[in-house]
Short mmCIF file of C-alpha atoms and ligand atoms in Angstrom, two decimals:
data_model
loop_
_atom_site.label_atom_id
_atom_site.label_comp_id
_atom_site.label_asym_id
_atom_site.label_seq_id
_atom_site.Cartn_x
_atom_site.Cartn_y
_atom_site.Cartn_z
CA UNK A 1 35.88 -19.08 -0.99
CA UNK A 2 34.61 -20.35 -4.52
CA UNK A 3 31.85 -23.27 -4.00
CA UNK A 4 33.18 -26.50 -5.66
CA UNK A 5 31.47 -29.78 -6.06
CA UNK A 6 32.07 -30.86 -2.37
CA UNK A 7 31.78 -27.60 -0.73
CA UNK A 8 28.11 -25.49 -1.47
CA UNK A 9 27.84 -22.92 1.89
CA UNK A 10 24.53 -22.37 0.51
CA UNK A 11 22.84 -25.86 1.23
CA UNK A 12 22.20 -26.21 4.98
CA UNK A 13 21.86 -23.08 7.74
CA UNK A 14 20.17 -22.42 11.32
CA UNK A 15 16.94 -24.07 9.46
CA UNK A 16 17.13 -28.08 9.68
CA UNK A 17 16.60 -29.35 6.20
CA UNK A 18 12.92 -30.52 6.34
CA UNK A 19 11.33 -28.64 8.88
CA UNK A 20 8.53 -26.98 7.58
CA UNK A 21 7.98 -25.17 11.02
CA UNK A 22 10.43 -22.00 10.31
CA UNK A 23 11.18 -19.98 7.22
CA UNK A 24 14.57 -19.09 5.84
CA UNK A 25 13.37 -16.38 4.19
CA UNK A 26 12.24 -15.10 8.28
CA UNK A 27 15.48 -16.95 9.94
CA UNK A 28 17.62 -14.44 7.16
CA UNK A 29 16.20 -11.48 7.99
CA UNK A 30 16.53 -11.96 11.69
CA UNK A 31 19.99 -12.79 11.26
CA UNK A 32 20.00 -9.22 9.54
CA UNK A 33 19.05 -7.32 12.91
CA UNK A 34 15.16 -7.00 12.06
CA UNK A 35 12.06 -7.68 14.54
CA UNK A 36 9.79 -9.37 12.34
CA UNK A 37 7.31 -9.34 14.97
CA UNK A 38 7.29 -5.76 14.95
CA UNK A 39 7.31 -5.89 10.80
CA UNK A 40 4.41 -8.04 10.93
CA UNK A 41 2.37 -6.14 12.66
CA UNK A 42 3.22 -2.61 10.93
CA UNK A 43 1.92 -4.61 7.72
CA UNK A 44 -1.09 -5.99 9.00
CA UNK A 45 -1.85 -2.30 9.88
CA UNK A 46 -1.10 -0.64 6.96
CA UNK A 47 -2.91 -3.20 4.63
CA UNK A 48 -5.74 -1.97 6.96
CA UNK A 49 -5.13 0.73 6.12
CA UNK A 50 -5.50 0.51 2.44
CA UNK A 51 -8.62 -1.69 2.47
CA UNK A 52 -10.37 1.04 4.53
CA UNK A 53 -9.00 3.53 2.32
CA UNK A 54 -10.48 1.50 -0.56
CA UNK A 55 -13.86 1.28 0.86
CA UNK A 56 -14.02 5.03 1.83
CA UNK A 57 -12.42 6.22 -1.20
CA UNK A 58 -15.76 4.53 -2.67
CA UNK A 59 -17.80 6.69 -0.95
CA UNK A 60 -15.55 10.30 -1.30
CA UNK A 61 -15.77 9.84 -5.34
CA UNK A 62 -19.65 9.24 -5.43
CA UNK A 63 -19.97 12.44 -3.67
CA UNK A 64 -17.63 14.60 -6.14
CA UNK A 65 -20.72 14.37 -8.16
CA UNK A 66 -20.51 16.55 -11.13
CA UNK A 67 -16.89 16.96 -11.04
CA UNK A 68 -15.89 14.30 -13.77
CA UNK A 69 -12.26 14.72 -14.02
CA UNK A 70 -11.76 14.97 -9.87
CA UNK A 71 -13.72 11.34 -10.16
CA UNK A 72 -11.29 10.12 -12.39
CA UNK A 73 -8.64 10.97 -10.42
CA UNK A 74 -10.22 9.62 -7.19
CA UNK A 75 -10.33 6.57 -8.96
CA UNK A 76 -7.21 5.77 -9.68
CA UNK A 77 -6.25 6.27 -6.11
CA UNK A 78 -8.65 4.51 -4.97
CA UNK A 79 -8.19 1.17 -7.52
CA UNK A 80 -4.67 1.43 -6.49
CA UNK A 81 -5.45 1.38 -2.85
CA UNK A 82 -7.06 -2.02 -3.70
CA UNK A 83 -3.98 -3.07 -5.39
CA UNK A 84 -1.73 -1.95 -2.50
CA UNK A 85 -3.92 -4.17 -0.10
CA UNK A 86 -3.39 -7.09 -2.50
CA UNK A 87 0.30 -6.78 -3.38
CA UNK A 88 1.03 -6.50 0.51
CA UNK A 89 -1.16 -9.18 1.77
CA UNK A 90 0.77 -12.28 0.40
CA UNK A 91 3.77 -10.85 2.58
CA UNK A 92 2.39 -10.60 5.42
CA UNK A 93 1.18 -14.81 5.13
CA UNK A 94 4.86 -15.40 3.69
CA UNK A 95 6.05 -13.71 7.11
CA UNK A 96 3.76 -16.42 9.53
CA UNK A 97 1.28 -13.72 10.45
CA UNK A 98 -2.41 -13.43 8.63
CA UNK A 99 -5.27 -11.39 8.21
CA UNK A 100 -7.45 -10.63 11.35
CA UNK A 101 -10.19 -13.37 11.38
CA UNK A 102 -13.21 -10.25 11.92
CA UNK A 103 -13.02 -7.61 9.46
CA UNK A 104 -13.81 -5.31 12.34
CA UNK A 105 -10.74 -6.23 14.48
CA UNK A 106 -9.17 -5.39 10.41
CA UNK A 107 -10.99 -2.02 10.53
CA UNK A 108 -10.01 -0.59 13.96
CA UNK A 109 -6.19 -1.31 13.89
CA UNK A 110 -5.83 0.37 10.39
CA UNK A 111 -3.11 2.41 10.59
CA UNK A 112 -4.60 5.64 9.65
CA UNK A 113 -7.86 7.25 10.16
CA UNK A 114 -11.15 6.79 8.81
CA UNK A 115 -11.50 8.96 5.62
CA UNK A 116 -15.20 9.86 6.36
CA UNK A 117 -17.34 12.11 3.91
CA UNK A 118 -17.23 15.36 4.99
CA UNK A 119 -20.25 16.90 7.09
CA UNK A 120 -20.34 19.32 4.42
CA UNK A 121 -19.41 17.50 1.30
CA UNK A 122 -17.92 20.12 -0.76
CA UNK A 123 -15.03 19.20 -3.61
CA UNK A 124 -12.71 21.34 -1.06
CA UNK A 125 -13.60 19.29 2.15
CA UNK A 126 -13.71 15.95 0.13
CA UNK A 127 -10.01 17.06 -1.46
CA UNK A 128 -8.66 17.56 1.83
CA UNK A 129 -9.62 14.39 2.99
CA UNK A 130 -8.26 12.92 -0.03
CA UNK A 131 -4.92 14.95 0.51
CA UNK A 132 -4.42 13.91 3.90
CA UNK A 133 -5.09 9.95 3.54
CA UNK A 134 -2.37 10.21 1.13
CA UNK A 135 -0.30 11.53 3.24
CA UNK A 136 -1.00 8.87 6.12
CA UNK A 137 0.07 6.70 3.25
CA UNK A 138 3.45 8.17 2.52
CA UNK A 139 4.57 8.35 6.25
CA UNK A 140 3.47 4.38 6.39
CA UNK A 141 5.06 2.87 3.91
CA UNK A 142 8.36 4.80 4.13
CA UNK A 143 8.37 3.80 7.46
CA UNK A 144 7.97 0.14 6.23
CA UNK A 145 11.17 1.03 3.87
CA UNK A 146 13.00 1.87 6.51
CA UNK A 147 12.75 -0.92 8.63
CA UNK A 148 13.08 -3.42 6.13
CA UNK A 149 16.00 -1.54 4.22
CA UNK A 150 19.16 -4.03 3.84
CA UNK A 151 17.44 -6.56 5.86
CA UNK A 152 14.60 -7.18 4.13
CA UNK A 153 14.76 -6.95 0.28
CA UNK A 154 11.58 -8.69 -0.76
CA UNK A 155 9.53 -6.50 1.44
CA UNK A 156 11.09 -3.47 1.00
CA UNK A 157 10.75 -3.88 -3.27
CA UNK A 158 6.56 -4.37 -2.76
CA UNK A 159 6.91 -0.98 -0.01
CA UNK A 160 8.57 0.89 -1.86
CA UNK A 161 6.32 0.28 -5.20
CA UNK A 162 3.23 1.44 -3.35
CA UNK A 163 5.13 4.96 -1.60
CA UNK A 164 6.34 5.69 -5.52
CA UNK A 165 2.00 5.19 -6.21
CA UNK A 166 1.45 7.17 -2.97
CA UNK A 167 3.60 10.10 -3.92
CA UNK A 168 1.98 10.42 -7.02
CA UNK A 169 -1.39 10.37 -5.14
CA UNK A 170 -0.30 13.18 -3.05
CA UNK A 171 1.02 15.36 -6.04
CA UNK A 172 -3.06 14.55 -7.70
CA UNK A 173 -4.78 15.97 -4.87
CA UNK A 174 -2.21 19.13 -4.35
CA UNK A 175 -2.74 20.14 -7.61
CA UNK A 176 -6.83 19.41 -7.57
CA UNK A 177 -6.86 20.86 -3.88
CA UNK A 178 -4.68 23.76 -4.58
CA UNK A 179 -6.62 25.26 -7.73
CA UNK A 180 -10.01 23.90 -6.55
CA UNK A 181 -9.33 26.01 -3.11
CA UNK A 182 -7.09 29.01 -3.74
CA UNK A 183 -7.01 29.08 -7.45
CA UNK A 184 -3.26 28.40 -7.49
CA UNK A 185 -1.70 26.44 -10.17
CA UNK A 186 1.13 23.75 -8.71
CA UNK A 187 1.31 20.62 -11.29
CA UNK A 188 1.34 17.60 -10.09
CA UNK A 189 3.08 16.06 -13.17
CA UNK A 190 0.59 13.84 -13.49
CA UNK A 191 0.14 11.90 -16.99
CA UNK A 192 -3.24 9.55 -17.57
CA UNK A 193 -3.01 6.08 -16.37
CA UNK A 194 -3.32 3.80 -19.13
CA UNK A 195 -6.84 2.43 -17.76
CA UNK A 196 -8.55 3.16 -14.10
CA UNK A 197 -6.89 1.00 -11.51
CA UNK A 198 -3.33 0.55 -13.78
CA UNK A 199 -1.55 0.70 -10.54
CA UNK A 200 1.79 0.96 -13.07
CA UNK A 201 4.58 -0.08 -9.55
CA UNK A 202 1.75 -2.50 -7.53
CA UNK A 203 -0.36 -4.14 -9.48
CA UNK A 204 -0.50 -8.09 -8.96
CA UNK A 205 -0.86 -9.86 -12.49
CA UNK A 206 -4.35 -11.15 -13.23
CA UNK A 207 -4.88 -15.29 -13.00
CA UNK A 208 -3.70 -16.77 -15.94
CA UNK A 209 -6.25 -18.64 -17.27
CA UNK A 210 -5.29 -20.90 -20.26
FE1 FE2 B 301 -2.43 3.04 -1.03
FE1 FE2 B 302 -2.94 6.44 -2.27
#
């Protein structure tokens, strides 16, 4: 039925108007069959997960000393990582959950392991570390898209940005692992970001500052 001046379905729900205390935007996605307890929590993980990443990423492209375009590389993934901990973070608030209070707590419920510099810090070893964080990544986040799929819009758009960053990722250290290791040739398809950190699907605009 058409709205008409009398008649706007829109205007009132489940939510009283005023109360500050509960979220549409949560009440509508309930109503859609989702556990947003369970959605918080996935998220508070997986932005672990990419500040870890971040801060261990750091450490992986000091030691591919020498190696100037594997750096660059590593650098891009690891800028984005930053931006995929910043794009999802605001969710997570906008869902009634929050950061963990001790970074520690933050640290140990990441939702995939440590990347730690290899014992033997080789290009190969450091690679494969690379490779499989990535992949830790992927599984994540298209486990985020399919939870919030049709139920969830909003947080399915910013998921689904960072897997499309995350598959690229993957594809980078393939192709670095694969000729680096076994002297195989598989493309990644991968074209130069415009600068280091571009994060082209995730990045959060920079403050406008008049
Ligand atoms: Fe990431
Ligand atoms: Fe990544």
């Amino acid at each position: 039925m058409a709205a008409t001046r009398d008649h706007k379905p829109h205007a009132t729900g489940r939510v009283p108007a005023g109360d500050v205390s509960q979220r549409v935007g949560v009440e509508q996605m309930t109503a859609r069959g989702l556990n947003i307890e369970e959605l918080r929590e996935k998220l508070i993980d997986a932005a672990g997960a990419e500040f870890t990443t971040y801060y261990y990423y750091t450490i992986l492209r000091m030691h591919l000393a020498g190696k100037e375009d594997y750096k660059e590389i590593c650098e891009d993934a690891r800028l984005e990582d930053r931006s995929h901990f910043e794009l999802i973070t605001p969710r997570i608030y906008e869902l009634g959950a929050g950061l963990p209070r001790d970074i520690r707590e933050f640290a140990d419920r990441a939702g995939c392991p440590d990347a730690y510099l290899p014992a033997n810090p080789t290009a190969v070893e450091i690679l494969t570390v690379l490779l499989e964080a990535e992949r830790c990544a992927i599984r994540t986040w298209n486990e985020i898209c399919d939870l919030t799929l049709g139920k969830d819009p909003r947080t399915y758009n910013l998921a689904s940005r960072i897997l499309q960053e995350e598959i690229e990722h993957e594809a980078w250290f393939i192709e670095l692992l694969s000729m680096e290791r076994d002297g195989v040739a598989r493309p990644s398809g991968h074209f130069r970001r415009g600068t280091p950190g571009d994060a082209p699907h995730s990045k959060n605009l920079p403050f406008y500052v008049p």
